Coordinates of C-alpha atoms in Angstrom, one line a residue:
X1 CA 50.8 98.4 27.8
X2 CA 52.7 95.9 25.7
X3 CA 51.2 93.0 27.7
X4 CA 47.7 94.3 27.1
X5 CA 48.2 94.6 23.4
X6 CA 49.5 91.0 23.4
X7 CA 46.3 89.9 25.0
X8 CA 44.3 91.9 22.4
X9 CA 46.2 90.3 19.5
X10 CA 45.7 86.8 21.0
X11 CA 41.9 87.4 21.5
X12 CA 41.5 88.7 18.0
X13 CA 43.4 85.7 16.5
X14 CA 41.4 83.2 18.6
X15 CA 38.1 84.8 17.6
X16 CA 39.2 84.7 13.9
X17 CA 40.1 81.1 13.9
X18 CA 37.8 79.8 16.7
X19 CA 36.0 77.5 14.3
X20 CA 39.3 75.5 13.8
X21 CA 40.9 75.9 17.3
X22 CA 40.4 73.4 20.1
X23 CA 41.1 75.1 23.5
X24 CA 44.0 73.6 25.3
X25 CA 43.1 71.4 28.4
X26 CA 44.6 73.9 30.8
X27 CA 42.1 76.6 29.6
X28 CA 39.4 74.8 31.6
X29 CA 39.0 76.5 35.0
X30 CA 37.7 73.2 36.4
X31 CA 41.2 71.7 36.1
X32 CA 43.2 75.0 36.1
X33 CA 41.9 77.6 38.4
X34 CA 44.3 80.1 37.0
X35 CA 42.5 80.0 33.6
X36 CA 39.8 82.3 35.0
X37 CA 42.2 85.1 35.6
X38 CA 43.1 87.7 33.0
X39 CA 45.8 86.2 30.8
X40 CA 45.0 82.8 32.2
X41 CA 46.0 81.1 29.0
X42 CA 49.6 81.9 30.1
X43 CA 49.2 80.6 33.6
X44 CA 49.0 77.2 35.1
X45 CA 48.1 76.1 38.6
X46 CA 50.7 74.4 40.9
X47 CA 48.8 72.4 43.6
X48 CA 51.6 72.1 46.1
X49 CA 51.7 75.9 46.9
X50 CA 48.3 76.8 45.3
X51 CA 49.8 79.4 43.1
X52 CA 49.8 80.3 39.4
X53 CA 53.0 80.3 37.4
X54 CA 53.7 81.3 33.8
X55 CA 53.9 78.3 31.5
X56 CA 57.3 77.5 29.9
X57 CA 59.3 79.4 32.5
X58 CA 62.4 77.7 33.8
X59 CA 63.2 77.1 37.4
X60 CA 61.0 77.3 40.5
X61 CA 58.6 75.6 41.2
X62 CA 60.5 73.2 39.0
X63 CA 64.2 72.3 39.4
X64 CA 66.4 75.0 38.0
X65 CA 67.2 73.3 34.7
X66 CA 63.6 72.3 34.0
X67 CA 60.6 74.3 32.7
X68 CA 57.0 74.2 33.8
X69 CA 54.5 73.1 31.2
X70 CA 51.0 71.5 30.8
X71 CA 51.0 67.7 30.7
X72 CA 48.9 65.7 28.3
X73 CA 46.4 64.7 31.0
X74 CA 43.9 67.7 31.2
X75 CA 46.8 70.1 31.4
X76 CA 48.2 68.8 34.7
X77 CA 51.4 70.7 35.3
X78 CA 54.7 68.9 34.7
X79 CA 58.4 69.7 35.0
X80 CA 60.3 68.7 31.9
X81 CA 63.6 69.5 30.2
X82 CA 63.3 72.4 27.7
X83 CA 63.5 71.6 24.0
X84 CA 67.0 70.8 22.9
X85 CA 68.0 69.3 26.2
X86 CA 67.5 66.0 28.0
X87 CA 67.8 64.7 31.6
X88 CA 70.8 62.8 32.8
X89 CA 70.5 59.9 35.2
X90 CA 73.7 61.0 36.9
X91 CA 72.2 64.0 38.7
X92 CA 68.7 64.4 37.2
X93 CA 69.6 67.7 35.7
X94 CA 68.9 68.8 32.1
X95 CA 71.8 69.3 29.7
X96 CA 72.1 70.5 26.1
X97 CA 72.1 67.7 23.6
X98 CA 75.1 66.9 21.5
X99 CA 77.4 68.9 23.8
X100 CA 80.3 67.7 25.9
X101 CA 79.4 69.7 29.1
X102 CA 78.6 66.6 31.2
X103 CA 80.7 64.0 29.4
X104 CA 84.4 62.9 29.3
X105 CA 86.8 63.8 26.6
X106 CA 85.7 62.4 23.2
X107 CA 82.1 62.0 24.3
X108 CA 78.9 63.9 23.8
X109 CA 75.5 64.0 25.4
X110 CA 73.0 62.1 23.2
X111 CA 69.3 61.4 23.5
X112 CA 68.2 57.9 24.4
X113 CA 64.9 56.1 23.8
X114 CA 62.0 57.9 25.3
X115 CA 61.0 56.5 28.7
X116 CA 57.5 57.5 29.9
X117 CA 57.0 61.2 29.6
X118 CA 60.6 62.4 30.2
X119 CA 63.4 62.9 27.8
X120 CA 66.6 61.2 28.9
X121 CA 70.2 61.4 27.6
X122 CA 73.5 59.6 28.1
X123 CA 77.1 60.2 27.2
X124 CA 78.2 58.5 24.1
X125 CA 81.7 58.2 22.5
X126 CA 82.2 60.1 19.3
X127 CA 83.5 58.3 16.3
X128 CA 87.1 58.8 15.0
X129 CA 86.9 59.9 11.3
X130 CA 88.8 57.7 8.9
X131 CA 89.9 60.6 6.6
X132 CA 92.5 63.1 7.9
X133 CA 91.3 66.6 8.2
X134 CA 87.7 65.6 9.0
X135 CA 85.6 66.3 12.1
X136 CA 82.8 64.2 13.6
X137 CA 79.3 65.8 13.8
X138 CA 77.3 64.2 16.7
X139 CA 73.8 65.1 15.5
X140 CA 74.0 62.9 12.4
X141 CA 76.9 60.7 13.2
X142 CA 78.8 61.7 10.1
X143 CA 82.2 63.2 9.3
X144 CA 82.8 66.4 7.4
X145 CA 85.9 68.2 6.2
X146 CA 87.2 70.8 8.6
X147 CA 86.5 74.4 7.5
X148 CA 83.8 73.3 5.2
X149 CA 80.1 74.3 5.5
X150 CA 79.2 70.6 6.2
X151 CA 76.1 70.5 8.4
X152 CA 76.3 74.2 9.4
X153 CA 73.9 77.0 8.5
X154 CA 74.7 79.5 5.8
X155 CA 77.5 81.8 6.9
X156 CA 79.2 79.4 9.3
X157 CA 81.9 76.7 8.9
X158 CA 82.8 73.5 10.7
X159 CA 85.7 74.0 13.1
X160 CA 87.1 72.0 16.0
X161 CA 85.1 72.0 19.2
X162 CA 86.8 73.7 22.2
X163 CA 86.1 70.6 24.3
X164 CA 87.2 67.9 21.8
X165 CA 89.7 67.9 18.9
X166 CA 87.9 65.1 17.0
X167 CA 84.4 66.7 17.1
X168 CA 83.2 69.8 15.3
X169 CA 81.1 72.8 16.0
X170 CA 79.7 75.5 13.8
X171 CA 81.2 79.0 14.0
X172 CA 82.5 82.1 12.3
X173 CA 85.0 84.6 13.5
X174 CA 87.6 87.0 12.1
X175 CA 90.5 85.4 13.8
X176 CA 92.6 82.3 13.7
X177 CA 92.0 79.8 10.9
X178 CA 88.6 81.3 10.1
X179 CA 90.0 84.7 9.3
X180 CA 90.8 83.7 5.7
X181 CA 87.1 82.7 5.2
X182 CA 85.6 85.8 6.8
X183 CA 83.5 88.3 4.8
X184 CA 83.4 91.5 6.7
X185 CA 80.4 93.0 4.9
X186 CA 78.0 90.5 6.4
X187 CA 80.1 89.1 9.3
X188 CA 79.8 85.6 7.8
X189 CA 82.3 82.8 6.8
X190 CA 82.3 80.9 3.5
X191 CA 84.3 78.2 1.8
X192 CA 86.6 79.4 -1.0
X193 CA 85.6 78.7 -4.6
X194 CA 81.9 78.6 -3.7
X195 CA 79.3 81.2 -4.5
X196 CA 79.5 82.3 -0.8
X197 CA 78.5 85.9 -0.3
X198 CA 79.0 86.9 -4.0
X199 CA 76.0 88.4 -5.6
X200 CA 77.0 88.5 -9.3
X201 CA 76.4 85.3 -11.2
X202 CA 79.7 83.8 -12.4
X203 CA 81.7 85.0 -9.5
X204 CA 83.2 82.9 -6.7
X205 CA 84.5 83.6 -3.2
X206 CA 88.3 83.6 -3.6
X207 CA 91.2 83.6 -1.2
X208 CA 91.8 87.1 0.0
X209 CA 88.1 87.7 0.7
X210 CA 87.2 88.8 -2.8
X211 CA 84.6 87.9 -5.3
X212 CA 85.7 87.2 -8.9
X213 CA 86.7 84.7 -11.6
X214 CA 90.1 83.7 -12.8
X215 CA 90.6 82.0 -16.2
X216 CA 93.2 79.6 -14.8
X217 CA 90.7 78.0 -12.4
X218 CA 89.1 74.7 -13.3
X219 CA 85.8 76.4 -12.4
X220 CA 86.1 78.6 -15.5
X221 CA 83.7 78.2 -18.3
X222 CA 85.1 79.5 -21.6
X223 CA 81.7 79.9 -23.4
X224 CA 80.3 82.3 -20.8
X225 CA 83.6 83.7 -19.5
X226 CA 82.4 83.0 -16.0
X227 CA 83.2 80.8 -13.0
X228 CA 80.8 78.3 -11.4
X229 CA 81.0 76.3 -8.2
X230 CA 82.0 72.7 -8.9
X231 CA 79.2 70.2 -8.4
X232 CA 76.5 72.8 -9.0
X233 CA 74.4 73.0 -12.2
X234 CA 76.5 75.9 -13.3
X235 CA 75.8 76.9 -16.9
X236 CA 74.5 73.4 -17.8
X237 CA 71.1 72.2 -18.9
X238 CA 68.8 70.5 -16.4
X239 CA 70.0 67.1 -15.0
X240 CA 73.6 68.1 -15.4
X241 CA 76.3 69.0 -12.9
X242 CA 79.4 71.2 -13.6
X243 CA 82.4 69.0 -12.6
X244 CA 85.9 68.1 -13.7
X245 CA 85.8 64.7 -15.3
X246 CA 87.6 62.0 -13.3
X247 CA 90.4 61.7 -15.9
X248 CA 91.2 65.4 -15.5
X249 CA 92.9 65.9 -12.2
X250 CA 92.9 69.4 -10.8
X251 CA 96.4 68.8 -9.4
X252 CA 97.8 67.8 -12.8
X253 CA 100.5 70.0 -14.4
X254 CA 99.2 73.2 -16.0
X255 CA 99.9 72.0 -19.5
X256 CA 97.5 69.0 -19.1
X257 CA 95.0 70.6 -16.7
X258 CA 91.4 70.5 -18.0
X259 CA 88.4 72.5 -17.0
X260 CA 85.0 71.5 -15.6
X261 CA 82.4 70.3 -18.0
X262 CA 78.7 69.7 -18.0
X263 CA 78.2 66.0 -17.2
X264 CA 75.0 64.1 -16.5
X265 CA 74.3 63.6 -12.8
X266 CA 74.7 60.1 -11.5
X267 CA 71.9 57.8 -12.5
X268 CA 70.8 60.2 -15.4
X269 CA 71.0 59.7 -19.1
X270 CA 71.1 62.4 -21.7
X271 CA 68.1 62.9 -24.0
X272 CA 69.3 64.4 -27.2
X273 CA 66.0 65.9 -28.0
X274 CA 66.5 68.8 -25.6
X275 CA 70.0 68.2 -24.3
X276 CA 68.9 67.6 -20.8
X277 CA 69.6 64.6 -18.6
X278 CA 66.8 62.5 -17.0
X279 CA 66.6 59.6 -14.6
X280 CA 65.4 56.5 -16.5
X281 CA 61.9 55.2 -15.6
X282 CA 60.6 58.6 -14.6
X283 CA 58.4 60.6 -16.9
X284 CA 61.4 62.6 -18.1
X285 CA 60.8 64.3 -21.4
X286 CA 57.9 62.0 -22.3
X287 CA 54.2 62.7 -22.7
X288 CA 51.7 61.8 -19.9
X289 CA 51.3 58.1 -19.7
X290 CA 54.8 57.3 -20.9
X291 CA 58.1 56.9 -19.1
X292 CA 61.8 57.5 -20.1
X293 CA 63.2 54.1 -21.1
X294 CA 66.9 53.3 -21.3
X295 CA 67.9 49.7 -22.4
X296 CA 71.4 48.5 -23.1
X297 CA 71.5 46.3 -26.2
X298 CA 74.2 44.4 -28.1
X299 CA 74.6 47.3 -30.5
X300 CA 74.4 50.1 -27.9
X301 CA 71.9 51.9 -25.8
X302 CA 68.2 52.2 -26.8
X303 CA 66.7 55.4 -25.4
X304 CA 63.1 56.5 -25.9
X305 CA 59.6 56.9 -24.4
X306 CA 57.5 53.8 -23.8
X307 CA 53.9 53.5 -22.4
X308 CA 53.7 53.0 -18.6
X309 CA 54.4 49.2 -18.2
X310 CA 52.6 48.8 -14.9
X311 CA 49.2 49.6 -13.4
X312 CA 48.9 51.9 -10.4
X313 CA 50.4 50.5 -7.2
X314 CA 53.1 48.3 -8.9
X315 CA 56.7 49.0 -9.8
X316 CA 58.6 47.9 -12.9
X317 CA 61.6 45.5 -12.9
X318 CA 63.4 45.4 -16.3
X319 CA 64.9 42.4 -18.0
X320 CA 61.6 40.6 -18.2
X321 CA 61.0 40.6 -14.4
X322 CA 57.6 42.4 -14.8
X323 CA 55.5 44.5 -12.5
X324 CA 55.2 43.9 -8.8
X325 CA 53.3 45.5 -5.9
X326 CA 55.2 47.4 -3.3
X327 CA 55.7 45.3 -0.1
X328 CA 55.6 41.9 -1.8
X329 CA 58.6 39.7 -2.5
X330 CA 58.3 39.9 -6.2
X331 CA 61.6 39.0 -8.0
X332 CA 63.6 39.8 -4.8
X333 CA 65.8 37.4 -2.9
X334 CA 64.5 35.8 0.3
X335 CA 64.2 38.3 3.1
X336 CA 63.7 41.3 0.8
X337 CA 60.7 43.0 -0.7
X338 CA 59.8 45.4 -3.5
X339 CA 60.4 49.0 -2.4
X340 CA 60.4 52.5 -4.0
X341 CA 63.8 53.9 -4.9
X342 CA 64.7 56.0 -1.9
X343 CA 67.5 57.9 -3.8
X344 CA 65.1 59.6 -6.1
X345 CA 64.2 63.3 -5.4
X346 CA 60.6 63.2 -6.4
X347 CA 60.1 66.9 -6.3
X348 CA 63.0 67.5 -8.7
X349 CA 63.2 64.3 -10.8
X350 CA 59.6 63.2 -10.8
X351 CA 58.1 59.9 -9.7
X352 CA 60.2 56.8 -10.4
X353 CA 58.4 53.7 -11.7
X354 CA 61.4 51.5 -11.2
X355 CA 61.3 49.1 -8.3
X356 CA 64.2 48.0 -6.1
X357 CA 64.7 45.2 -3.6
X358 CA 65.5 45.9 0.0
X359 CA 64.3 45.5 3.6
X360 CA 61.3 47.5 4.9
X361 CA 62.0 50.0 7.7
X362 CA 59.9 51.4 10.6
X363 CA 60.8 54.1 13.0
X364 CA 58.5 52.7 15.7
X365 CA 60.9 50.8 17.9
X366 CA 58.1 49.9 20.4
X367 CA 55.8 48.3 17.7
X368 CA 54.7 44.8 18.1
X369 CA 55.8 44.1 14.6
X370 CA 59.6 43.7 14.2
X371 CA 61.5 46.5 12.7
X372 CA 63.5 45.3 9.7
X373 CA 66.5 46.9 8.0
X374 CA 69.2 45.7 5.6
X375 CA 72.6 45.4 7.4
X376 CA 75.6 46.7 5.7
X377 CA 77.4 44.2 3.5
X378 CA 74.6 41.7 4.0
X379 CA 71.7 40.6 1.9
X380 CA 69.5 39.6 4.8
X381 CA 67.3 41.6 7.1
X382 CA 67.8 41.6 10.8
X383 CA 65.0 41.4 13.3
X384 CA 65.3 44.3 15.8
X385 CA 67.6 46.3 13.6
X386 CA 66.5 49.9 13.0
X387 CA 67.9 53.1 11.8
X388 CA 67.8 55.6 14.7
X389 CA 66.2 59.0 14.1
X390 CA 68.9 60.9 15.9
X391 CA 72.1 59.5 14.6
X392 CA 71.0 57.8 11.3
X393 CA 73.0 54.8 12.3
X394 CA 71.9 51.1 12.7
X395 CA 71.2 49.8 16.2
X396 CA 70.4 46.2 17.0
X397 CA 68.8 44.3 19.9
X398 CA 70.4 41.2 21.4
X399 CA 68.0 38.9 19.7
X400 CA 69.1 39.8 16.1
X401 CA 68.6 37.0 13.7
X402 CA 68.2 36.9 9.9
X403 CA 64.6 36.4 8.8
X404 CA 62.6 35.7 5.7
X405 CA 59.8 38.1 4.9
X406 CA 56.5 36.8 3.7
X407 CA 55.0 38.7 0.8
X408 CA 52.6 41.4 2.1
X409 CA 49.1 41.4 0.7
X410 CA 46.7 44.4 0.4
X411 CA 45.1 43.5 3.8
X412 CA 42.8 46.5 3.7
X413 CA 41.3 45.7 0.3
X414 CA 38.9 48.3 -0.9
X415 CA 37.3 49.2 2.4
X416 CA 36.0 52.8 2.4
X417 CA 37.7 55.1 4.9
X418 CA 40.4 52.5 5.7
X419 CA 44.0 52.6 4.8
X420 CA 47.1 50.4 5.3
X421 CA 49.7 51.2 7.9
X422 CA 53.4 50.6 8.0
X423 CA 53.1 47.7 10.5
X424 CA 50.7 45.8 8.2
X425 CA 47.5 46.7 9.9
X426 CA 44.6 48.9 8.7
X427 CA 43.7 52.3 10.2
X428 CA 40.7 54.5 10.1
X429 CA 41.3 57.7 8.1
X430 CA 41.1 61.0 9.8
X431 CA 41.2 59.6 13.3
X432 CA 44.0 59.8 15.8
X433 CA 44.7 56.1 15.6
X434 CA 48.3 55.3 16.3
X435 CA 49.3 59.0 15.9
X436 CA 50.4 61.3 18.7
X437 CA 48.3 64.1 20.2
X438 CA 47.4 66.7 17.6
X439 CA 47.9 64.4 14.7
X440 CA 45.5 62.2 12.7
X441 CA 45.8 59.5 10.0
X442 CA 45.9 60.8 6.4
X443 CA 46.8 59.3 3.1
X444 CA 50.5 59.3 2.3
X445 CA 50.6 61.1 -1.1
X446 CA 54.4 60.8 -1.4
X447 CA 56.5 58.5 -3.6
X448 CA 53.5 57.8 -5.9
X449 CA 51.7 55.6 -3.5
X450 CA 48.6 55.3 -5.7
X451 CA 46.0 52.6 -5.2
X452 CA 43.4 52.8 -7.9
X453 CA 41.8 56.3 -7.4
X454 CA 43.0 56.5 -3.8
X455 CA 46.2 56.1 -1.9
X456 CA 47.8 52.9 -0.6
X457 CA 49.5 53.8 2.7
X458 CA 48.7 56.1 5.6
X459 CA 50.8 58.4 7.7
X460 CA 50.4 60.8 10.6
X461 CA 50.0 64.5 10.0
X462 CA 49.2 67.5 12.1
X463 CA 45.5 68.3 12.3
X464 CA 44.2 71.5 10.7
X465 CA 45.1 74.5 13.0
X466 CA 48.0 72.7 14.6
X467 CA 51.6 73.7 14.0
X468 CA 54.6 71.4 13.6
X469 CA 57.3 71.8 16.2
X470 CA 60.6 69.9 16.0
X471 CA 61.5 68.2 19.2
X472 CA 65.3 68.1 19.0
X473 CA 65.6 65.6 22.0
X474 CA 63.8 62.8 20.2
X475 CA 64.2 63.9 16.6
X476 CA 60.4 63.7 16.1
X477 CA 57.8 66.3 15.1
X478 CA 55.2 67.4 17.7
X479 CA 52.0 69.1 16.7
X480 CA 51.0 72.0 18.9
X481 CA 47.7 73.7 19.1
X482 CA 47.6 77.4 18.2
X483 CA 47.2 78.5 21.8
X484 CA 50.5 76.8 22.8
X485 CA 52.3 78.5 19.9
X486 CA 50.9 81.9 20.7
X487 CA 51.6 81.3 24.4
X488 CA 55.3 80.6 23.7
X489 CA 55.5 83.6 21.4
X490 CA 53.8 86.1 23.7
X491 CA 55.4 84.7 26.8
X492 CA 58.8 85.7 25.3
X493 CA 57.6 89.2 24.7
X494 CA 56.2 89.9 28.2
X495 CA 58.1 91.1 31.3
X496 CA 59.1 88.7 33.9
X497 CA 57.1 90.8 36.2
X498 CA 53.7 89.3 37.2
X499 CA 50.7 90.3 39.2
X500 CA 50.2 88.9 42.7
X501 CA 46.5 88.6 43.6
X502 CA 45.3 87.5 47.0
X503 CA 41.9 87.1 48.6
X504 CA 43.0 87.7 52.2
X505 CA 42.3 90.8 54.2
X506 CA 45.4 92.6 53.1
X507 CA 43.9 93.1 49.6
X508 CA 40.1 93.0 50.2
X509 CA 39.4 94.6 46.8
X510 CA 41.7 92.2 44.9
X511 CA 43.9 95.0 43.8
X512 CA 47.1 94.2 42.0
X513 CA 50.6 94.5 43.4
X514 CA 53.6 94.6 41.1
X515 CA 56.2 92.0 41.9
X516 CA 59.7 92.4 40.7
X517 CA 61.1 89.3 42.4
X518 CA 58.4 86.8 41.6
X519 CA 56.9 85.4 38.4
X520 CA 53.9 83.8 40.0
X521 CA 50.4 84.6 41.1
X522 CA 49.0 83.5 44.4
X523 CA 45.6 81.7 44.5
X524 CA 45.6 81.1 48.3
X525 CA 42.0 80.7 49.6
X526 CA 41.4 81.1 53.2

């Protein structure tokens, strides 16, 4: 009954959105004979034994660690590693990514460059953290303090992995070291002196698993008689953070101990008109068409609002360096170009009109055009150097060599329906172009990439009706059609029982037989 209701829901949804849904390739009975059966959207034909199998099921007819799914070519069935896993060249089995299972001590299983249609992984050695009391997190290649939240979801803390003393894992339990951070009401773990599970504003999660505020804590704010987490906005105006000034050490004697104060965030300057702090060269507190200007003079600091100094598509360089188009060399050293400020949180701080010099990046390692990135402690860009999506670290090919970048021009001009691409070419808007299946080329409306009344650069985005799905193995986003999303959802809700249908003499009327040991449907034709 539950399965039938699932089919009804699916049919209703498909009829509702049929104007925007493109049927998946395996829904065509010409290529998938199983599609003509009831619930055929969940089944896929396996030519070797002429039977139908439920999509996304693990094991037979695939190897036990793989799952069966439709391939990109007309829904041809393929066996692939499930999401979050990759195949090892050692034994061709699939293993969980960023785990030690297959690897030696101090190593973890990490994704490699995509080869063909498969996802492959290899054992990589984890880094040793320079600071004592820190643990290495393989997914981003960074170190975090032990027993801190670090990269973990809310309610979990970073602890030592059972397989490695130098690598961390996320967990929460009311035993061992974590017992002191445990909150029994929700079964979660939280750092001390953070908001944690506390509901009342001005209270912190304190040792002893209590919520409260103590006047002798540096977190205490006398004006409100409350405590606030250090580094948060606390009781401060916008653009501030609640911190202990560097000169006031928390470990200092009680007589000289100071409390946290409202201080402008890094890169922000206070505007005395409203008491808030703003990043210079954003709109800040200014009227439309003006930017927040901060200039250091011989007599002090000149702060105010000035008209936008640059036309659309160009960024401002102070000290008389003028306005320059993004991607050109402008006032930058050889080998660098004008870039947007990547440290600005546009959604919070607004668009920054201040340019910076740096090396352009690309995540397409297979592109004909060289990927360029600034090496640490170096002012040149290296051919073949790229920042990997999985580890956020810099990798280099054997042919690394410093290069000079020629200033980029607006190669696409004012052509209607054409937009510039990251590799310097022009692409047709709203076509698949260089994008993956389910994506199309759209204007990139981020980072203020204006070009006259249009937009300067293009990017890939899911087509209408498609859903983003994070592929953990490659760190990329896959766009899935609604039918695939629904199939995954409903497939998890149905029984593992399936119906066996045969056209032989044993079942002349094609009656159904319930199978408890098989999850496939026979399509044998005599």
